[in-house]
Each structure stands twice: as structure tokens, then as C-alpha cells.
């Protein structure tokens, strides 16, 4: 019989991973450390996420959505296409890299250290692309 994945366990894993990636960076954060921090047995962690790479994107997606929500709200108050375009560029090139939780640095570390067997969903990439395209339109 297949083990049922519990939402509260998944949430504990995501919260621990979010905090550990922000505090220590992608490379220094290990799956066993995330498991310990979230109160999950390391082997069980892999039932929820096949790799640290996949887990990182599971943490990145909602964080990036919140950042884009904030940008979208700000853009609604900016008159003129050129000013909105400048705000989008400033967000992508200045604000995101300065984010307090090091997520763009972590993204660079994750992508640079990705192994061929590190599979992940392209959902975050596609959702972000669609959102930015919508903001530019």
C-alpha cells in the first residue's frame, strides 16, 4: 500500500527548506539537514521531493509569486508604459538580486550545481515567464 503524503509534513519540509536556504545558501544546505530541521526522517523526505533541486524549486515558486504580486500591485499605480517598463527592469535586475533571503544567489548555485539526474518541473519557469509577459503587455 502506498504511503499517503501528509500536507502538514510537506509544509514543515517547505518551511525548513525556506529558512535553511535563506540562512545558509543552496550549496551548504543538505537534505539530511532539512529532514532534521523539519522533524522528518531523511528517507521519508525523498518520498516528498526526489532531490534538493526539486525541493528548492518547490520553495522558490511561492516566494517568487509573492514578489511578482507586489510588483503587479506597484505597476497598477504607475502611469505610462515606459515608467512601468523601467519598474519591471528595476525589479528583475536590482530588487530581486537584493532580496534578503538570497534566493537569486541560491538559484544560481542550484542551476550551476545541477546534476543530470536532478529532474524538476518547469512549472516555476513557465509561470514566471507568463506573469512577466503579462506585466509587459
PDB file of C-alpha atoms in Angstrom:
ATOM      1  CA  UNK A   1       0.000   0.000   0.000  1.00  0.00           C
ATOM      2  CA  UNK A   2       1.373   3.413  -0.969  1.00  0.00           C
ATOM      3  CA  UNK A   3       2.215   5.844   1.799  1.00  0.00           C
ATOM      4  CA  UNK A   4      -0.058   8.875   1.980  1.00  0.00           C
ATOM      5  CA  UNK A   5       1.794  12.183   1.798  1.00  0.00           C
ATOM      6  CA  UNK A   6       0.606  14.441   4.585  1.00  0.00           C
ATOM      7  CA  UNK A   7       0.090  18.170   3.902  1.00  0.00           C
ATOM      8  CA  UNK A   8       1.438  19.123   7.337  1.00  0.00           C
ATOM      9  CA  UNK A   9       4.659  17.175   6.710  1.00  0.00           C
ATOM     10  CA  UNK A  10       5.066  18.803   3.292  1.00  0.00           C
ATOM     11  CA  UNK A  11       4.536  22.233   4.891  1.00  0.00           C
ATOM     12  CA  UNK A  12       7.121  21.509   7.603  1.00  0.00           C
ATOM     13  CA  UNK A  13       9.628  20.475   4.935  1.00  0.00           C
ATOM     14  CA  UNK A  14       8.978  23.603   2.858  1.00  0.00           C
ATOM     15  CA  UNK A  15       9.283  25.936   5.863  1.00  0.00           C
ATOM     16  CA  UNK A  16      12.537  24.324   6.977  1.00  0.00           C
ATOM     17  CA  UNK A  17      13.962  24.407   3.464  1.00  0.00           C
ATOM     18  CA  UNK A  18      12.972  28.061   3.018  1.00  0.00           C
ATOM     19  CA  UNK A  19      14.706  29.056   6.241  1.00  0.00           C
ATOM     20  CA  UNK A  20      17.815  26.945   5.677  1.00  0.00           C
ATOM     21  CA  UNK A  21      18.304  28.070   2.072  1.00  0.00           C
ATOM     22  CA  UNK A  22      17.949  31.703   3.197  1.00  0.00           C
ATOM     23  CA  UNK A  23      20.338  31.302   6.140  1.00  0.00           C
ATOM     24  CA  UNK A  24      22.988  29.002   4.679  1.00  0.00           C
ATOM     25  CA  UNK A  25      22.570  29.063   0.906  1.00  0.00           C
ATOM     26  CA  UNK A  26      21.740  26.299  -1.518  1.00  0.00           C
ATOM     27  CA  UNK A  27      25.132  24.596  -1.544  1.00  0.00           C
ATOM     28  CA  UNK A  28      25.539  24.478   2.245  1.00  0.00           C
ATOM     29  CA  UNK A  29      22.003  23.213   2.858  1.00  0.00           C
ATOM     30  CA  UNK A  30      21.698  19.435   2.705  1.00  0.00           C
ATOM     31  CA  UNK A  31      18.693  17.155   2.503  1.00  0.00           C
ATOM     32  CA  UNK A  32      19.595  15.456   5.823  1.00  0.00           C
ATOM     33  CA  UNK A  33      19.762  18.896   7.477  1.00  0.00           C
ATOM     34  CA  UNK A  34      16.335  19.830   6.048  1.00  0.00           C
ATOM     35  CA  UNK A  35      14.952  16.497   7.247  1.00  0.00           C
ATOM     36  CA  UNK A  36      16.324  17.010  10.778  1.00  0.00           C
ATOM     37  CA  UNK A  37      15.092  20.594  10.921  1.00  0.00           C
ATOM     38  CA  UNK A  38      11.602  19.648   9.760  1.00  0.00           C
ATOM     39  CA  UNK A  39      11.336  16.595  12.037  1.00  0.00           C
ATOM     40  CA  UNK A  40      11.197  14.144   9.139  1.00  0.00           C
ATOM     41  CA  UNK A  41      13.282  11.018   8.702  1.00  0.00           C
ATOM     42  CA  UNK A  42      15.737  11.634   5.852  1.00  0.00           C
ATOM     43  CA  UNK A  43      14.458   8.672   3.849  1.00  0.00           C
ATOM     44  CA  UNK A  44      10.909   9.947   4.144  1.00  0.00           C
ATOM     45  CA  UNK A  45      11.965  13.367   2.840  1.00  0.00           C
ATOM     46  CA  UNK A  46      12.720  11.750  -0.517  1.00  0.00           C
ATOM     47  CA  UNK A  47       9.131  10.500  -0.709  1.00  0.00           C
ATOM     48  CA  UNK A  48       8.069  14.148  -0.908  1.00  0.00           C
ATOM     49  CA  UNK A  49      10.929  15.558  -3.014  1.00  0.00           C
ATOM     50  CA  UNK A  50      13.241  13.487  -5.206  1.00  0.00           C
ATOM     51  CA  UNK A  51      16.155  15.901  -4.858  1.00  0.00           C
ATOM     52  CA  UNK A  52      17.315  19.114  -3.231  1.00  0.00           C
ATOM     53  CA  UNK A  53      16.989  20.735  -6.657  1.00  0.00           C
ATOM     54  CA  UNK A  54      13.295  19.811  -6.883  1.00  0.00           C
ATOM     55  CA  UNK A  55      12.723  20.951  -3.289  1.00  0.00           C
ATOM     56  CA  UNK A  56      14.407  24.278  -3.984  1.00  0.00           C
ATOM     57  CA  UNK A  57      12.009  24.968  -6.860  1.00  0.00           C
ATOM     58  CA  UNK A  58       9.075  23.994  -4.631  1.00  0.00           C
ATOM     59  CA  UNK A  59      10.243  26.718  -2.215  1.00  0.00           C
ATOM     60  CA  UNK A  60      11.173  29.233  -4.922  1.00  0.00           C
ATOM     61  CA  UNK A  61       7.832  29.189  -6.745  1.00  0.00           C
ATOM     62  CA  UNK A  62       5.565  30.604  -3.996  1.00  0.00           C
ATOM     63  CA  UNK A  63       8.240  33.102  -2.926  1.00  0.00           C
ATOM     64  CA  UNK A  64       8.629  34.363  -6.479  1.00  0.00           C
ATOM     65  CA  UNK A  65       4.841  34.551  -6.872  1.00  0.00           C
ATOM     66  CA  UNK A  66       4.651  36.810  -3.806  1.00  0.00           C
ATOM     67  CA  UNK A  67       7.368  39.052  -5.233  1.00  0.00           C
ATOM     68  CA  UNK A  68       5.524  39.296  -8.551  1.00  0.00           C
ATOM     69  CA  UNK A  69       2.252  40.042  -6.732  1.00  0.00           C
ATOM     70  CA  UNK A  70       3.961  43.013  -5.086  1.00  0.00           C
ATOM     71  CA  UNK A  71       5.365  44.211  -8.404  1.00  0.00           C
ATOM     72  CA  UNK A  72       1.978  43.892 -10.071  1.00  0.00           C
ATOM     73  CA  UNK A  73       0.355  45.991  -7.341  1.00  0.00           C
ATOM     74  CA  UNK A  74       3.019  48.684  -7.732  1.00  0.00           C
ATOM     75  CA  UNK A  75       2.699  48.732 -11.511  1.00  0.00           C
ATOM     76  CA  UNK A  76      -1.026  49.425 -11.261  1.00  0.00           C
ATOM     77  CA  UNK A  77      -0.183  52.802  -9.752  1.00  0.00           C
ATOM     78  CA  UNK A  78       2.492  53.766 -12.304  1.00  0.00           C
ATOM     79  CA  UNK A  79       1.224  55.790 -15.260  1.00  0.00           C
ATOM     80  CA  UNK A  80       2.846  55.310 -18.654  1.00  0.00           C
ATOM     81  CA  UNK A  81       4.276  52.271 -20.392  1.00  0.00           C
ATOM     82  CA  UNK A  82       7.880  53.482 -20.231  1.00  0.00           C
ATOM     83  CA  UNK A  83       7.753  54.042 -16.475  1.00  0.00           C
ATOM     84  CA  UNK A  84       6.155  50.602 -15.950  1.00  0.00           C
ATOM     85  CA  UNK A  85       8.837  49.009 -18.150  1.00  0.00           C
ATOM     86  CA  UNK A  86      11.575  50.686 -16.096  1.00  0.00           C
ATOM     87  CA  UNK A  87       9.928  49.429 -12.909  1.00  0.00           C
ATOM     88  CA  UNK A  88       9.855  45.863 -14.273  1.00  0.00           C
ATOM     89  CA  UNK A  89      13.533  46.034 -15.238  1.00  0.00           C
ATOM     90  CA  UNK A  90      14.445  47.504 -11.855  1.00  0.00           C
ATOM     91  CA  UNK A  91      12.565  44.703 -10.159  1.00  0.00           C
ATOM     92  CA  UNK A  92      14.285  41.973 -12.198  1.00  0.00           C
ATOM     93  CA  UNK A  93      17.803  43.406 -12.193  1.00  0.00           C
ATOM     94  CA  UNK A  94      18.027  45.261  -8.892  1.00  0.00           C
ATOM     95  CA  UNK A  95      15.318  44.319  -6.391  1.00  0.00           C
ATOM     96  CA  UNK A  96      15.294  40.527  -6.804  1.00  0.00           C
ATOM     97  CA  UNK A  97      19.089  40.199  -6.568  1.00  0.00           C
ATOM     98  CA  UNK A  98      18.988  42.283  -3.365  1.00  0.00           C
ATOM     99  CA  UNK A  99      16.248  40.211  -1.737  1.00  0.00           C
ATOM    100  CA  UNK A 100      17.045  39.477   1.894  1.00  0.00           C
ATOM    101  CA  UNK A 101      16.714  35.736   1.553  1.00  0.00           C
ATOM    102  CA  UNK A 102      19.459  35.239  -1.070  1.00  0.00           C
ATOM    103  CA  UNK A 103      17.093  33.452  -3.432  1.00  0.00           C
ATOM    104  CA  UNK A 104      18.648  34.621  -6.677  1.00  0.00           C
ATOM    105  CA  UNK A 105      22.096  33.646  -5.412  1.00  0.00           C
ATOM    106  CA  UNK A 106      20.611  30.318  -4.364  1.00  0.00           C
ATOM    107  CA  UNK A 107      19.060  29.940  -7.810  1.00  0.00           C
ATOM    108  CA  UNK A 108      22.453  30.493  -9.432  1.00  0.00           C
ATOM    109  CA  UNK A 109      24.039  27.934  -7.075  1.00  0.00           C
ATOM    110  CA  UNK A 110      21.256  25.428  -7.734  1.00  0.00           C
ATOM    111  CA  UNK A 111      21.472  25.727 -11.513  1.00  0.00           C
ATOM    112  CA  UNK A 112      25.290  25.697 -11.515  1.00  0.00           C
ATOM    113  CA  UNK A 113      25.437  22.555  -9.373  1.00  0.00           C
ATOM    114  CA  UNK A 114      22.529  20.709 -11.017  1.00  0.00           C
ATOM    115  CA  UNK A 115      23.290  17.099 -11.822  1.00  0.00           C
ATOM    116  CA  UNK A 116      21.834  15.344 -14.890  1.00  0.00           C
ATOM    117  CA  UNK A 117      19.621  13.204 -12.656  1.00  0.00           C
ATOM    118  CA  UNK A 118      18.169  16.270 -10.888  1.00  0.00           C
ATOM    119  CA  UNK A 119      14.781  16.394 -12.509  1.00  0.00           C
ATOM    120  CA  UNK A 120      12.311  19.169 -11.773  1.00  0.00           C
ATOM    121  CA  UNK A 121       9.082  20.630 -13.003  1.00  0.00           C
ATOM    122  CA  UNK A 122       9.368  23.562 -15.405  1.00  0.00           C
ATOM    123  CA  UNK A 123       6.199  24.964 -13.826  1.00  0.00           C
ATOM    124  CA  UNK A 124       8.059  27.762 -11.984  1.00  0.00           C
ATOM    125  CA  UNK A 125       9.875  28.872 -15.127  1.00  0.00           C
ATOM    126  CA  UNK A 126       6.734  28.828 -17.266  1.00  0.00           C
ATOM    127  CA  UNK A 127       4.534  30.518 -14.657  1.00  0.00           C
ATOM    128  CA  UNK A 128       7.109  33.277 -14.133  1.00  0.00           C
ATOM    129  CA  UNK A 129       7.523  33.764 -17.877  1.00  0.00           C
ATOM    130  CA  UNK A 130       3.752  34.082 -18.313  1.00  0.00           C
ATOM    131  CA  UNK A 131       3.466  36.558 -15.449  1.00  0.00           C
ATOM    132  CA  UNK A 132       6.257  38.785 -16.732  1.00  0.00           C
ATOM    133  CA  UNK A 133       4.874  38.640 -20.265  1.00  0.00           C
ATOM    134  CA  UNK A 134       1.509  39.728 -18.864  1.00  0.00           C
ATOM    135  CA  UNK A 135       3.109  42.613 -16.998  1.00  0.00           C
ATOM    136  CA  UNK A 136       4.927  43.722 -20.144  1.00  0.00           C
ATOM    137  CA  UNK A 137       1.737  43.549 -22.216  1.00  0.00           C
TER     138      UNK A 137
END
